[in-house]
Short mmCIF file of C-alpha atoms in Angstrom, two decimals:
data_model
loop_
_atom_site.label_atom_id
_atom_site.label_comp_id
_atom_site.label_asym_id
_atom_site.label_seq_id
_atom_site.Cartn_x
_atom_site.Cartn_y
_atom_site.Cartn_z
CA UNK U 1 15.18 -5.48 46.75
CA UNK U 2 13.88 -4.33 43.35
CA UNK U 3 10.94 -1.97 43.25
CA UNK U 4 7.62 -3.60 42.46
CA UNK U 5 6.39 -2.75 38.97
CA UNK U 6 3.04 -0.97 39.01
CA UNK U 7 0.75 -1.94 36.12
CA UNK U 8 -0.39 0.99 34.00
CA UNK U 9 -4.05 1.21 33.03
CA UNK U 10 -4.82 1.15 29.33
CA UNK U 11 -4.28 -1.10 26.35
CA UNK U 12 -1.19 -2.21 24.43
CA UNK U 13 -2.22 -2.69 20.80
CA UNK U 14 0.25 -3.07 17.97
CA UNK U 15 0.57 -0.85 14.90
CA UNK U 16 -0.90 -2.78 11.96
CA UNK U 17 -0.50 -0.28 9.17
CA UNK U 18 -0.30 3.32 8.08
CA UNK U 19 -1.29 5.02 4.87
CA UNK U 20 -1.17 8.55 3.51
CA UNK U 21 -4.83 9.48 2.96
CA UNK U 22 -4.23 13.03 1.72
CA UNK U 23 -1.25 15.28 1.26
CA UNK U 24 0.35 15.63 4.70
CA UNK U 25 -2.30 13.46 6.40
CA UNK U 26 -1.88 9.85 7.52
CA UNK U 27 -4.15 7.16 8.92
CA UNK U 28 -2.69 4.76 11.50
CA UNK U 29 -4.34 1.37 12.07
CA UNK U 30 -3.96 -0.49 15.36
CA UNK U 31 -5.24 -3.73 16.83
CA UNK U 32 -8.52 -3.17 18.63
CA UNK U 33 -8.41 -4.74 22.09
CA UNK U 34 -11.53 -6.85 22.76
CA UNK U 35 -12.53 -4.70 25.76
CA UNK U 36 -12.05 -1.38 23.93
CA UNK U 37 -15.59 -0.06 23.51
CA UNK U 38 -16.24 3.50 22.39
CA UNK U 39 -18.87 5.76 20.89
CA UNK U 40 -18.46 7.76 17.69
CA UNK U 41 -17.02 11.16 18.54
CA UNK U 42 -14.74 9.97 21.34
CA UNK U 43 -10.97 10.25 21.45
CA UNK U 44 -8.10 8.42 23.11
CA UNK U 45 -4.57 9.18 24.27
CA UNK U 46 -1.87 7.40 22.29
CA UNK U 47 1.43 6.95 24.14
CA UNK U 48 4.75 5.94 22.61
CA UNK U 49 6.93 4.01 25.05
CA UNK U 50 10.61 4.92 24.88
CA UNK U 51 10.46 6.82 21.59
CA UNK U 52 13.82 7.35 19.83
CA UNK U 53 13.29 11.11 19.97
CA UNK U 54 11.14 13.43 22.06
CA UNK U 55 10.42 17.12 22.23
CA UNK U 56 8.78 19.55 24.65
CA UNK U 57 5.32 18.20 23.72
CA UNK U 58 6.16 14.76 25.17
CA UNK U 59 5.29 11.23 24.07
CA UNK U 60 1.48 11.41 24.40
CA UNK U 61 -1.09 12.78 21.97
CA UNK U 62 -4.88 12.79 22.00
CA UNK U 63 -6.50 11.68 18.75
CA UNK U 64 -10.12 11.39 17.68
CA UNK U 65 -10.99 7.79 16.90
CA UNK U 66 -11.64 7.72 13.15
CA UNK U 67 -12.86 4.12 12.93
CA UNK U 68 -16.38 2.93 13.67
CA UNK U 69 -17.08 1.06 16.93
CA UNK U 70 -18.07 -2.08 14.99
CA UNK U 71 -14.76 -2.33 13.10
CA UNK U 72 -12.08 -4.77 14.30
CA UNK U 73 -9.26 -2.19 14.10
CA UNK U 74 -8.73 1.25 15.62
CA UNK U 75 -7.87 4.02 13.20
CA UNK U 76 -6.51 7.45 14.03
CA UNK U 77 -6.05 10.01 11.26
CA UNK U 78 -3.84 13.05 11.70
CA UNK U 79 -2.14 15.87 9.88
CA UNK U 80 1.59 15.18 9.99
CA UNK U 81 3.18 18.17 11.69
CA UNK U 82 6.94 18.29 12.28
CA UNK U 83 6.91 16.98 15.86
CA UNK U 84 9.09 14.24 17.32
CA UNK U 85 5.95 12.22 18.18
CA UNK U 86 4.58 12.21 14.64
CA UNK U 87 7.99 11.59 13.05
CA UNK U 88 8.38 8.58 15.33
CA UNK U 89 4.86 7.30 14.66
CA UNK U 90 5.53 7.51 10.93
CA UNK U 91 8.80 5.52 11.22
CA UNK U 92 8.25 2.85 13.90
CA UNK U 93 8.09 -0.69 12.53
CA UNK U 94 4.73 -2.32 11.98
CA UNK U 95 3.99 -4.56 14.94
CA UNK U 96 5.33 -2.04 17.45
CA UNK U 97 3.24 -1.97 20.61
CA UNK U 98 1.95 1.39 21.80
CA UNK U 99 -0.24 2.31 24.75
CA UNK U 100 -3.77 3.57 24.23
CA UNK U 101 -5.73 4.88 27.19
CA UNK U 102 -9.46 4.19 27.47
CA UNK U 103 -11.69 6.34 25.25
CA UNK U 104 -12.86 9.69 26.55
CA UNK U 105 -14.98 12.64 25.58
CA UNK U 106 -18.63 13.38 25.17
CA UNK U 107 -18.71 14.76 21.63
CA UNK U 108 -21.27 12.06 20.86
CA UNK U 109 -24.85 11.95 19.62
CA UNK U 110 -27.62 11.52 22.15
CA UNK U 111 -30.27 8.92 21.44
CA UNK U 112 -33.62 10.48 20.60
CA UNK U 113 -35.54 7.25 20.30
CA UNK U 114 -35.76 4.83 17.39
CA UNK U 115 -38.61 6.71 15.70
CA UNK U 116 -36.75 10.02 15.55
CA UNK U 117 -33.25 8.79 14.81
CA UNK U 118 -31.62 10.33 11.75
CA UNK U 119 -28.29 9.70 10.09
CA UNK U 120 -25.62 12.22 10.99
CA UNK U 121 -22.26 13.13 9.53
CA UNK U 122 -19.68 15.07 11.49
CA UNK U 123 -16.79 16.68 9.74
CA UNK U 124 -13.81 18.17 11.52
CA UNK U 125 -10.88 19.99 10.09
CA UNK U 126 -9.15 23.26 9.58
CA UNK U 127 -9.96 25.71 6.83
CA UNK U 128 -6.93 26.61 4.76
CA UNK U 129 -6.99 29.51 2.31
CA UNK U 130 -3.74 28.47 0.65
CA UNK U 131 -5.26 25.32 -0.90
CA UNK U 132 -6.46 25.74 -4.47
#
């Protein structure tokens, strides 16, 4: 008797597009599942099923969600290091289904009431002295 398949929690969106947004940095656009709600500042694990190559870092990476919660696509932006995961992500055909776990993290803004709300901008990155 065959083993019963156990469903894995998470979502299975398809890759819709990718674009180089800066030298060595790419944005990846995925379908946004209808139930995928998140707050700005959260991240999600992206899992490649059966990638053509792997390395010691595995087939899962955590990325900050770069899109806004009201957009109809999920966008993840990353510096393209020389890892098997990122090489695969850059080469897989559009329409390939990946797994995205539910959003996580609490690097979010706390509500201070409508009267006191201000607009905020968060910038993340790495300082590099070798850029001119």
